[in-house]
XYZ file of C-alpha atoms in Angstrom:
628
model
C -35.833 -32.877 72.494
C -32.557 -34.776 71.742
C -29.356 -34.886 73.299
C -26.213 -34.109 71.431
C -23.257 -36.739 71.717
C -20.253 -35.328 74.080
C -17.075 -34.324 72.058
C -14.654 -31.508 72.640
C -15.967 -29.585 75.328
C -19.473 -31.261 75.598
C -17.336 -34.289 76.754
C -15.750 -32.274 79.499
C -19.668 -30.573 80.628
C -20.922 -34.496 80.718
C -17.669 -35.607 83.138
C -18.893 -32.781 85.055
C -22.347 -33.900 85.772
C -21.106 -37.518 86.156
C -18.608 -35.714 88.777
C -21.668 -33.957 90.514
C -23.761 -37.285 90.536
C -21.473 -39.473 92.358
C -20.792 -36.664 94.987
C -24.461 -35.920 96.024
C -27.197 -36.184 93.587
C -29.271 -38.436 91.647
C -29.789 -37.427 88.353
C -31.838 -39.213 85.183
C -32.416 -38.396 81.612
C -35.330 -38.817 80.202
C -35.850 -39.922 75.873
C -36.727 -36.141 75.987
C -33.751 -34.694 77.140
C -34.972 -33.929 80.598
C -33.077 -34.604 83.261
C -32.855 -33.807 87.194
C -30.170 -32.997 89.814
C -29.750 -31.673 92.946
C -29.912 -28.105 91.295
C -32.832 -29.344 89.488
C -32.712 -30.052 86.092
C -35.685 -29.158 83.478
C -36.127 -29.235 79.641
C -34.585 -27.141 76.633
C -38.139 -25.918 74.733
C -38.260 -26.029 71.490
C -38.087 -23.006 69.654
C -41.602 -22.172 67.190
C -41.252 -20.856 63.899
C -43.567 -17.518 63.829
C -43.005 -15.938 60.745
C -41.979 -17.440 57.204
C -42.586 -15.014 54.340
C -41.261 -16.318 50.912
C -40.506 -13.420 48.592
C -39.850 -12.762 44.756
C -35.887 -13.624 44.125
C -35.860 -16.018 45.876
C -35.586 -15.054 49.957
C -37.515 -16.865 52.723
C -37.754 -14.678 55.736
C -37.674 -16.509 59.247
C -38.168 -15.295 62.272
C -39.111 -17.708 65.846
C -39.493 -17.305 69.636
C -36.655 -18.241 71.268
C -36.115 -21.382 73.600
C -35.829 -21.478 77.067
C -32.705 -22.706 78.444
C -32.462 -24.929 81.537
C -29.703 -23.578 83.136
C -27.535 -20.325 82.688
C -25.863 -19.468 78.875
C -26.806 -18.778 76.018
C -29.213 -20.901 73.368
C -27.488 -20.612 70.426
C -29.558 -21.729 66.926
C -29.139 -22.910 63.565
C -31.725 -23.216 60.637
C -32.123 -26.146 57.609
C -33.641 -26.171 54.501
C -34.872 -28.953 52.956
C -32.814 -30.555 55.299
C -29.578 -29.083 54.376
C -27.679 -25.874 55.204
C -29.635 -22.596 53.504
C -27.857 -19.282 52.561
C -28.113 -15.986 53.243
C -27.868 -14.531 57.027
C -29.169 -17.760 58.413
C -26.963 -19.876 60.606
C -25.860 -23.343 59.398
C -25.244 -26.015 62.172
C -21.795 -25.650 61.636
C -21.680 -22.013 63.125
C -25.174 -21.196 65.292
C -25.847 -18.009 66.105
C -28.042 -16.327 69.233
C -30.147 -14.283 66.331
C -33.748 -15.353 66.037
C -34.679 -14.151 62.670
C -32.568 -14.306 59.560
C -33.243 -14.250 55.621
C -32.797 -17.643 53.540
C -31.358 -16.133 49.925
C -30.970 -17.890 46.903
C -34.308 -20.044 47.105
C -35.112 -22.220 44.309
C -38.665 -21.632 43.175
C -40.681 -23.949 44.594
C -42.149 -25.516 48.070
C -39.290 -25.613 50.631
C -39.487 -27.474 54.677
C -37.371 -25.104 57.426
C -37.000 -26.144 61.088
C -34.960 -24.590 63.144
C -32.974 -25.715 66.010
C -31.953 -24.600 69.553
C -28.805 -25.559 70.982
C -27.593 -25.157 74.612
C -24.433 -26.841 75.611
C -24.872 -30.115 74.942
C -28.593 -29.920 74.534
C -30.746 -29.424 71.055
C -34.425 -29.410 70.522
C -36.044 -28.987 66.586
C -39.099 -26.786 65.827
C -41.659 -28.013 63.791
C -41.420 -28.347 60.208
C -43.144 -25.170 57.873
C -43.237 -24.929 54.835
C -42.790 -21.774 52.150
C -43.071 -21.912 48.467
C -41.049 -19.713 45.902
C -42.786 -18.783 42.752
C -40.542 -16.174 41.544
C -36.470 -17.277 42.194
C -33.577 -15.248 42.057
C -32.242 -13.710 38.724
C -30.397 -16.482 36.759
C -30.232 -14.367 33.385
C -31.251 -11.522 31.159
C -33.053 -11.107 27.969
C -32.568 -8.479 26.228
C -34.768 -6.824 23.197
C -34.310 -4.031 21.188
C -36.372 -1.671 19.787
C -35.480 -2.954 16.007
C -33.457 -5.998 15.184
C -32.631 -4.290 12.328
C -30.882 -1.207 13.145
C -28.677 0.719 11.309
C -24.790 1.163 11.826
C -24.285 4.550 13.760
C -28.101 4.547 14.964
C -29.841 4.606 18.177
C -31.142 1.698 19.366
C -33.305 1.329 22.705
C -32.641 -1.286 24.791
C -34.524 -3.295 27.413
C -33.065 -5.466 29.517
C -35.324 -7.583 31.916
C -33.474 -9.992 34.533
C -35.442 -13.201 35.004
C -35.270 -16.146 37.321
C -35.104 -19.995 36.161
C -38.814 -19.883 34.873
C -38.585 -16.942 32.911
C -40.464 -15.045 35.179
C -39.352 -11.055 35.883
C -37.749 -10.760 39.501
C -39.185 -7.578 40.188
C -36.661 -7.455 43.415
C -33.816 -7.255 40.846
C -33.689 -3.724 41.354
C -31.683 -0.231 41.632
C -28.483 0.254 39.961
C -26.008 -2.318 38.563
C -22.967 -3.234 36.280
C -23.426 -5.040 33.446
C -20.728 -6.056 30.919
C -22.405 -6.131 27.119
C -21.010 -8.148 24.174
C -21.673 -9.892 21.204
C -20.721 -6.468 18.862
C -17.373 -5.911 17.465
C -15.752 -3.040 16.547
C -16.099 -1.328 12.927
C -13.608 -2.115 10.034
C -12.452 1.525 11.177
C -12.186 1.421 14.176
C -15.140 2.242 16.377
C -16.411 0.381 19.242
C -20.079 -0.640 19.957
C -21.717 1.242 22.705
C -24.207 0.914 25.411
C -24.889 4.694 27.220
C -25.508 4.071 30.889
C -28.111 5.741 33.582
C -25.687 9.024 33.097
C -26.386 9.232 29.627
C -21.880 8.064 29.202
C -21.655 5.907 26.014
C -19.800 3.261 27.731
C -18.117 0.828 25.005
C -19.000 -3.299 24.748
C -16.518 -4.974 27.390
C -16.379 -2.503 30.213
C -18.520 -2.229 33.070
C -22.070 -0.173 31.968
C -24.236 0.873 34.916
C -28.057 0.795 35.027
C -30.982 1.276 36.563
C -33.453 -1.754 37.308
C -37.005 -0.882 37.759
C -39.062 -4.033 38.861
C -36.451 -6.201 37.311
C -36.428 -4.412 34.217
C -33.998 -1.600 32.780
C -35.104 0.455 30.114
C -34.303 3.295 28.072
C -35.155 6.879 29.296
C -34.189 10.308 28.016
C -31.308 8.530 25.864
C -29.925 6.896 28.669
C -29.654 3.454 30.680
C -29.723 1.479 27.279
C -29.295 3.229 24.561
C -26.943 1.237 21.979
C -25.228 1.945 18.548
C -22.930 -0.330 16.334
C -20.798 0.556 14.119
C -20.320 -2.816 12.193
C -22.701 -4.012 9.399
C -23.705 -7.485 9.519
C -25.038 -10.340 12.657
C -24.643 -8.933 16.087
C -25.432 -11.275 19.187
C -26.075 -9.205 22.101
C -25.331 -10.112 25.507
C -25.710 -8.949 29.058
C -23.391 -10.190 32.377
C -23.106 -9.342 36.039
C -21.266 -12.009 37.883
C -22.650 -15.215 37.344
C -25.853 -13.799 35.605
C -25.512 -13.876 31.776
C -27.640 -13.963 28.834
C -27.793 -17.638 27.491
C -30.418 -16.443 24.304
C -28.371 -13.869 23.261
C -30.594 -10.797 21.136
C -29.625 -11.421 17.095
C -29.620 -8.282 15.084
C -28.782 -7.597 11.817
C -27.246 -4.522 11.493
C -26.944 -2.815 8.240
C -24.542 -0.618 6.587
C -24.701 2.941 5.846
C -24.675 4.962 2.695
C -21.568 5.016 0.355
C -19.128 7.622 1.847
C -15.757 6.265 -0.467
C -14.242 3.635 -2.064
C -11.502 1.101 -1.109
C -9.696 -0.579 -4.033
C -7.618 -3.944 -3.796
C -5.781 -5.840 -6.361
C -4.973 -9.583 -6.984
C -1.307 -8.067 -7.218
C 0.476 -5.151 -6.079
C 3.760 -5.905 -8.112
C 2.217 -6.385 -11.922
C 4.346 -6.569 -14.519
C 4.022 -3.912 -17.418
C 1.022 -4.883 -19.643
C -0.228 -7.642 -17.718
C -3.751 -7.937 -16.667
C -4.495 -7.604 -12.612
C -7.985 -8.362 -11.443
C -9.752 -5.158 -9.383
C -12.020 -5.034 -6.393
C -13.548 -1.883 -5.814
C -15.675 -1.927 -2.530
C -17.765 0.786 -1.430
C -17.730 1.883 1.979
C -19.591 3.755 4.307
C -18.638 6.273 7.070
C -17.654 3.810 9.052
C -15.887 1.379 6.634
C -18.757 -1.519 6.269
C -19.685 -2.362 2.539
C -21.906 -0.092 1.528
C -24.118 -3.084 0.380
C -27.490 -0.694 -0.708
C -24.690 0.423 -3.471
C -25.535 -1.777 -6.591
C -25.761 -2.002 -10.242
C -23.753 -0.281 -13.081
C -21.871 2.788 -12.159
C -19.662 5.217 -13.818
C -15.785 5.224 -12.026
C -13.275 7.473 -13.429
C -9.388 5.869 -13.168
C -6.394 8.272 -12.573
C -3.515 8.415 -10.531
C -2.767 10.495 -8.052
C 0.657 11.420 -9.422
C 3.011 10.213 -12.142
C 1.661 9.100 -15.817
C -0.812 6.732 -17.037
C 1.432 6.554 -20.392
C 4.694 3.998 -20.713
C 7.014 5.945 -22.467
C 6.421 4.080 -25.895
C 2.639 5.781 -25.218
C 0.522 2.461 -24.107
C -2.083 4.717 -21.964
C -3.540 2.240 -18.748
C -6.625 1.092 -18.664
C -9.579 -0.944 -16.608
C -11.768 -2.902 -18.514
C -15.541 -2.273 -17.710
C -18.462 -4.276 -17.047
C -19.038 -5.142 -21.039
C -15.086 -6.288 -21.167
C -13.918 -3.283 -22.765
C -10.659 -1.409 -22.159
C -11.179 2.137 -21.263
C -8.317 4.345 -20.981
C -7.754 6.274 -17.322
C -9.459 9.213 -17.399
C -12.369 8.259 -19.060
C -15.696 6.860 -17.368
C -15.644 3.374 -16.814
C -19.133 1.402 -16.434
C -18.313 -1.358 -13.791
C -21.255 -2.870 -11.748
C -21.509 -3.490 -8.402
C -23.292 -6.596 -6.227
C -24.118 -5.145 -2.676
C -21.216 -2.750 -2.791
C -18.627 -5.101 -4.244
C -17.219 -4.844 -8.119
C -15.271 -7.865 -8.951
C -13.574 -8.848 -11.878
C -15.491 -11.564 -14.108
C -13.786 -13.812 -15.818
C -10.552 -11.968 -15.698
C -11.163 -9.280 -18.194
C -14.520 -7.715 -17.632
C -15.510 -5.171 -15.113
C -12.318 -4.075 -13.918
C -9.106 -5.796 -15.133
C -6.616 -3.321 -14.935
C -3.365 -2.796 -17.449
C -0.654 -0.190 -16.568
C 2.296 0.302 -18.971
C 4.609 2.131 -17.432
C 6.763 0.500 -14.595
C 7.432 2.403 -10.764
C 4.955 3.238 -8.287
C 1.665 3.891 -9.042
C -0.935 5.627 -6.604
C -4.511 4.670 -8.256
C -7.795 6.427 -7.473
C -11.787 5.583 -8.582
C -13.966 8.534 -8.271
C -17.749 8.563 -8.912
C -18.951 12.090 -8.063
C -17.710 12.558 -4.837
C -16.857 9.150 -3.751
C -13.305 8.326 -4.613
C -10.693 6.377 -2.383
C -9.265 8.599 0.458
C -6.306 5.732 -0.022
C -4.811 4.902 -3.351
C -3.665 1.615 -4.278
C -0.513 1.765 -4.958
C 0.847 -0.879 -7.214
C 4.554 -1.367 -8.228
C 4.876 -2.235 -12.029
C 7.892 -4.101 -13.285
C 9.080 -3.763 -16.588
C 8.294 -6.844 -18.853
C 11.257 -8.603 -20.380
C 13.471 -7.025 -22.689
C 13.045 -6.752 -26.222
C 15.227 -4.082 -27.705
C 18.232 -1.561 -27.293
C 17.817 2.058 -27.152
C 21.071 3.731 -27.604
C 21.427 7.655 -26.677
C 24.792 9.858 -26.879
C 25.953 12.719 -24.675
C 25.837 14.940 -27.547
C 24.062 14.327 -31.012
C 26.664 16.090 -33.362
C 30.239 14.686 -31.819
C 33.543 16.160 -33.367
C 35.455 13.394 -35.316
C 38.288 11.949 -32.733
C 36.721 13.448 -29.737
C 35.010 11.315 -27.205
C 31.723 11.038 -26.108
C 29.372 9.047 -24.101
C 27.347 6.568 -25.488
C 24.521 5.238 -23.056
C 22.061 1.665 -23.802
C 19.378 0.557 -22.396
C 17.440 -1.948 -22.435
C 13.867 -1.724 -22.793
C 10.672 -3.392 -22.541
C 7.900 -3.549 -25.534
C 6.525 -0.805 -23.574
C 9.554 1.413 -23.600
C 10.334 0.674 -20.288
C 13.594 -0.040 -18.790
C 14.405 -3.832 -18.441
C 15.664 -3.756 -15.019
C 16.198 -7.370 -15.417
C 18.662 -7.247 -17.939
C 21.780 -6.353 -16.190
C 25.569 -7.616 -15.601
C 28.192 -8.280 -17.876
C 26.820 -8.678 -21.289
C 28.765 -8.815 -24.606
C 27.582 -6.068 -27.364
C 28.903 -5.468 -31.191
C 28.437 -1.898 -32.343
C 27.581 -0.780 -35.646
C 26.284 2.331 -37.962
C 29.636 4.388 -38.106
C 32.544 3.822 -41.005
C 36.546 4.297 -40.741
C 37.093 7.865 -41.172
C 38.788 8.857 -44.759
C 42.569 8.496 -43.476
C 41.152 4.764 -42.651
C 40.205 5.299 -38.961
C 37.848 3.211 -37.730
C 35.194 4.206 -34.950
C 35.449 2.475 -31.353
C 34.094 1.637 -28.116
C 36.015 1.561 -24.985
C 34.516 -1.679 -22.768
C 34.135 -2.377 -19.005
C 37.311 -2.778 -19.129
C 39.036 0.252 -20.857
C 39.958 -1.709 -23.758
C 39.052 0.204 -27.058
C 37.330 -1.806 -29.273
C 36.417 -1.045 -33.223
C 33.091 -1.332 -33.687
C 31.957 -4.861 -35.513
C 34.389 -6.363 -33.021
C 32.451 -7.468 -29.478
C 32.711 -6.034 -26.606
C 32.395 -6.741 -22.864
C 29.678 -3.804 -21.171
C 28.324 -4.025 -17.955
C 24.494 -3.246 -17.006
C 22.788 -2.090 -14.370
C 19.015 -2.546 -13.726
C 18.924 -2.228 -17.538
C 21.642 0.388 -18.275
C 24.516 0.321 -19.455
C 26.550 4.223 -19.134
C 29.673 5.162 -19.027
C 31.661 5.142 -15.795
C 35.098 6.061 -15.932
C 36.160 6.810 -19.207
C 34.677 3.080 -19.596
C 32.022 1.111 -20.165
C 30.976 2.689 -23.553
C 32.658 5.662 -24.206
C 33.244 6.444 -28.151
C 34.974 7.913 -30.859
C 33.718 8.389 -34.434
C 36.125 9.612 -37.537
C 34.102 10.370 -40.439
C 32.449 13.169 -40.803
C 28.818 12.498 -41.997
C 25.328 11.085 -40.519
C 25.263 8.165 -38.814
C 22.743 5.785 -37.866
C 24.537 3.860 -34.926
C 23.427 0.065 -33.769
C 24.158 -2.521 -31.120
C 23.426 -6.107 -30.783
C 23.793 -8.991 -28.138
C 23.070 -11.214 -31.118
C 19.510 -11.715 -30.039
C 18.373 -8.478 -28.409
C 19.391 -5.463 -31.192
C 18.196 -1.570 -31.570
C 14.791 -1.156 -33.310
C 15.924 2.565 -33.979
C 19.022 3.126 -35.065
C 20.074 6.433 -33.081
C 21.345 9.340 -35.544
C 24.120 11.696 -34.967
C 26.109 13.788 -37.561
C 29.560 13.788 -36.927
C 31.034 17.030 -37.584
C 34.359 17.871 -38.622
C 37.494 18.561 -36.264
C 39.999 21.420 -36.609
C 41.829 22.236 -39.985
C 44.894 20.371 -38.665
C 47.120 18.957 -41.877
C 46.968 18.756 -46.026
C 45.491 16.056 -47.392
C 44.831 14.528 -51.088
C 41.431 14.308 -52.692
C 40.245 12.966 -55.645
C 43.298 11.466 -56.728
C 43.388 9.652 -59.711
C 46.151 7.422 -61.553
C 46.738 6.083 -64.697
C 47.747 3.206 -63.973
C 48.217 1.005 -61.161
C 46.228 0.920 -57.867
C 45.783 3.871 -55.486
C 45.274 3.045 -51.693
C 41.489 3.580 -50.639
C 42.632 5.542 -47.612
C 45.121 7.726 -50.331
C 44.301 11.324 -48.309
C 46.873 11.651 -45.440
C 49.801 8.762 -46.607
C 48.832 7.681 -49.969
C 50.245 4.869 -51.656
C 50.155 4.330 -55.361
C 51.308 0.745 -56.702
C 51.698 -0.272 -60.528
C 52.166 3.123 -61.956
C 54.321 2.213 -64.379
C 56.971 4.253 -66.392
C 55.640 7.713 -67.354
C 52.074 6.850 -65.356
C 50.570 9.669 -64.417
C 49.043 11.082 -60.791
C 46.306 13.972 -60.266
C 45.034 15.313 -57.322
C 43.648 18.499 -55.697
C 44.649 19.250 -52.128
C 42.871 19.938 -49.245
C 42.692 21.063 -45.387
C 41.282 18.129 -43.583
C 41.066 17.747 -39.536
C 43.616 14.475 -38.091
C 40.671 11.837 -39.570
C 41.095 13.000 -42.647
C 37.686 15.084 -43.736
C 37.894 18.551 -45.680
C 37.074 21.274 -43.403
C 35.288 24.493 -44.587
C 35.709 28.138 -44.085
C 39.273 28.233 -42.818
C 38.876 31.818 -42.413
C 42.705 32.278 -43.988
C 43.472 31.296 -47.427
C 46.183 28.875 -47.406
C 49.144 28.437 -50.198
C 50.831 25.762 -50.718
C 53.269 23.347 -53.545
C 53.679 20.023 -54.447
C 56.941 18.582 -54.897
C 58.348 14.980 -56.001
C 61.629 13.580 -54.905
C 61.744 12.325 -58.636
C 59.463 12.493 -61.952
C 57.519 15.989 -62.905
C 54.909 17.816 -61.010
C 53.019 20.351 -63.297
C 50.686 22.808 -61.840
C 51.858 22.273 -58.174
C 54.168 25.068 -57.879
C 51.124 27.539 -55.755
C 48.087 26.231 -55.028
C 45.690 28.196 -53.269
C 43.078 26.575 -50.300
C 40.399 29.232 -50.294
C 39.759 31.336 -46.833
C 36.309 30.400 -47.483
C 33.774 27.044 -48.471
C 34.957 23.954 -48.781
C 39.021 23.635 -48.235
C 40.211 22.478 -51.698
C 42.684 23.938 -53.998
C 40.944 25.381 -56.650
C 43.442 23.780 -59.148
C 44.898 20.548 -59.439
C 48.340 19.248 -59.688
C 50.170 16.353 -62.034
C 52.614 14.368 -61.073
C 54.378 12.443 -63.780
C 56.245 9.306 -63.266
C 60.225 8.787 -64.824
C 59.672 7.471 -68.775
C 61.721 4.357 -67.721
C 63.419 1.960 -64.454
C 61.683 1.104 -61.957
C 61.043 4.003 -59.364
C 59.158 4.725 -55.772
C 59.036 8.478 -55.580
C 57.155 10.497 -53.009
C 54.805 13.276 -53.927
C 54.662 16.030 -51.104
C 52.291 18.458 -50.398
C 53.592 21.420 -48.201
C 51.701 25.052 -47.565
C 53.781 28.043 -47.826
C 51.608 31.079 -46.374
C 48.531 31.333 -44.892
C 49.935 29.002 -41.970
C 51.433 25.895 -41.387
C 49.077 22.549 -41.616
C 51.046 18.956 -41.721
C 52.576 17.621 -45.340
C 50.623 15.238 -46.887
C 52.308 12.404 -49.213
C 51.734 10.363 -52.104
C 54.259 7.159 -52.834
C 54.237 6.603 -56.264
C 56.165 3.178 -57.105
C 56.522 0.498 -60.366
């Protein structure tokens, strides 16, 4: 038995007895502990240890007689371990209790010493040392195994889970229902989460709390429940088990493989092409759950189409994907491409799926094999490649000489596409239409609303490739003569590579004019139908002409529907034959006869010749200057 030091209130309980000594009693203390007084004084016995039962997981169970005390109050008592503080219920010194039994938790396996100790006031006596020896501890970790460690994605999988202590050994006390926390799975490509189905049968996903039942340490799969796993991801899994602090340090490696091919997902090196250029394809196929498909190999025949819009560029390049030989095979027709564990790459960047497209926009492309196709298209963008010609169109393709009409040009790719790339102010020269026969020539208003004659260049503004009229502006035209044309335009590089053709028809009968005039002498104007001068005559030089009905250009008209009559007169010299000419109501508008004019016999002279109708109704004079 020893004594315990005085401090705190054991201090105060020893200046007591020192207080009762010296009053009226001898008292002593023996190595023991013993000590006497007037009252009488005997020991503190030392509590036995009667019961120590070491049990799997770890407990030692304790149980002792209790000590007598030598005086009133209670003996208190505290237990050690290896000569340190143990866990569970039992007491530490720090905090005795008055129970006599208690359970030691957390026991490392092996032999263990336990006394326990009995304290009253300032009094403690030790029990002998026993001894108990743990050969199964309490559960450290899990291991898990599985029923395959192969399984497939979407398949069951049983489970069994066995918690173990330090050595490996089962803890068969690990028992009942707890909450584990798996991992080690992730989600599919789509979207669905591994699962674990707990003791209610719930499919409870990876990262949340999954309850089971523990049998003997061991939890294991029953009626579908309390361990029954699927994942949904193809590929290495490393499954793991937690509850607090216990964990699963060898994780269970699966490999889990990937389902039939359910559809296709296509990807390409670029979404934004450009018209004609090649752009490497991956086609991956999937299954349900969006893993590579990877049991779908070798050569397989994929149709190419789109999903809307045309597969043509409007100069008629169809698209195409080369297949596994290197060949370019046009969309709609069966492509071989082969696949490597569900993946078809592009070799070499024009075999086994390089794909062309010719027309520029947005283009939504499916692969179909039977009934796997991609529930997505890719949808690639095409630009139009850089420009190489002009494509001119007209609002109308048979404009009335004088009148206006709208003359549109783009600029297009060698694909026929437009050049969106060629646009702001740019400076064209038009060609393909002649000065009408008065001498009018054909123009072009710019961006600007200045009317220019065609040869002559003008300022036009483009947009994303166009050029229209806006305005009144900006290419708005007029053409005189009436005949076919073939009209160009040029930026002195970039020029039409089809001319476009219109027939210019003629305007309204609107004045008399002179055709087929010829002189003796001298030199007639090359415009001589409206105002027609005639230089050089000489004395008694003569003039012949018919007349006609021609619109304000200058070009015959036909069918007048009213016959017109008219004379030519001459302010000096002869005119024979010009006294009533007749225009027929029908055909071409030209007097049927012709008139002579014949110049004075001597002097010089500058007469004018003038053609005026008389009946039929009135069209504008027409004149010929005749000079020496």
């Amino acid at each position: 038995m020893r004594r315990l030091l005085p401090s705190g209130v054991a201090w105060v309980a020893v200046t007591a007895v020192v207080v009762a000594i010296s009053a009226s009693a001898f008292a002593y203390f023996s190595p023991e502990g013993v000590g006497t007084a007037s009252a009488g004084v005997s020991k503190l016995t030392a509590p036995t240890i009667t019961t120590v039962t070491p049990a799997v997981g770890g407990t030692v169970s304790l149980a002792w007689s209790g000590a007598t005390a030598p005086g009133t109050g209670t003996v208190m008592y505290y237990v050690t371990r290896d000569g340190g503080d143990p866990a569970g219920t039992c007491a530490a010194p720090a905090v005795p209790t008055a129970s006599t039994s208690c359970k030691d938790s957390g026991v490392p396996v092996g032999t263990h010493t336990y006394t326990v100790t009995a304290v009253w006031r300032s009094w403690s006596v030790t029990s002998t040392t026993v001894t108990a020896k743990i050969t199964v501890g309490a559960a450290t970790h899990f291991t898990i195994a599985a029923a395959t460690e192969t399984p497939a994605v979407g398949a069951s999988t049983n489970l069994t889970i066995a918690a173990r202590d330090e050595n490996e050994a089962t803890v068969t006390t690990y028992t009942g229902a707890h909450s584990l926390v798996f991992a080690g799975a992730a989600s599919s490509p789509g979207g669905t989460a591994p699962t674990v189905a707990n003791s209610s049968g719930t499919a409870t996903a990876f990262g949340k709390a999954t309850s089971l039942n523990f049998t003997r340490g061991v939890a294991s799969v029953r009626s579908s429940k309390n361990g029954l796993m699927k994942i949904f991801r193809a590929g290495p899994a490393e499954i793991t088990a937690t509850e607090g602090v216990i964990d699963t340090p060898s994780p269970l490696a699966l490999e889990v493989i990937s389902g039939a091919a359910t559809k296709f997902t296509l990807s390409a090196a670029t979404t934004t092409p450009v018209a004609g250029a090649a752009n490497a394809l991956t086609i991956v196929a999937v299954d349900t759950y969006g893993n590579t498909a990877a049991a779908y190999t070798g050569p397989h025949d994929l149709v190419f189409s789109l999903t809307s819009g045309s597969t043509s560029s409007p100069a008629g390049n169809v698209s195409t994907v080369s297949n596994s030989s290197g060949v370019d095979v046009p969309f709609g027709t069966a492509t071989t491409i082969e696949f490597e564990a569900g993946v078809a790459t592009t070799a070499n960047d024009v075999a086994n799926g390089e794909l062309i497209l010719y027309r520029s926009g947005s283009h939504p492309i499916k692969a179909t094999e039977g009934s796997l196709t991609n529930s997505t298209a890719l949808t690639a963008t095409v630009a139009a490649a850089p420009v190489v010609n002009f494509v001119l169109t007209a609002s109308t393709a048979a404009p009335v000489s004088g009148t206006s009409f709208n003359l549109t040009t783009t600029a297009k790719d060698l694909y026929g596409n437009n050049a969106t790339s060629y646009t702001g102010a740019k400076t064209l020269t038009f060609g393909g239409a002649t000065a009408s026969p008065a001498g009018t020539l054909p123009t072009v208003v710019s961006s600007s609303g200045t009317v220019v004659n065609f040869g002559s260049p003008t300022a036009i503004n483009f947009s994303n490739g166009v050029a229209s009229v806006s305005s009144s502006r900006n290419g708005l035209t007029r053409l005189y003569r009436a005949e076919p044309v073939a009209l160009t335009v040029t930026d002195g590089t970039i020029s039409t590579a089809t001319p476009l053709a219109l027939t210019v028809a003629t305007g309204a009968a609107a004045r008399l004019g002179y055709t087929a005039v010829e002189a003796s002498a001298g030199t007639v104007s090359a415009t001589c139908v409206l105002t027609c001068p005639i230089t050089g005559l000489g004395n008694s030089g003569t003039v012949s002409a018919n007349v006609a009905a021609v619109d304000s250009a200058g070009n015959i008209v036909t069918n007048l529907g009213t016959a017109r009559t008219l004379k030519v007169t001459a302010n000096g010299g002869t005119v024979t034959g010009g006294a009533a000419l007749t225009i027929p109501a029908a055909g071409l508008a030209v007097s049927e006869t012709r008139f002579t004019y014949t110049a004075p016999a001597n002097g010089n002279f500058s007469n004018t010749i003038t053609a005026a109708t008389t009946a039929g109704g009135t069209l504008t004079s027409a004149t010929i200057t005749a000079s020496k």
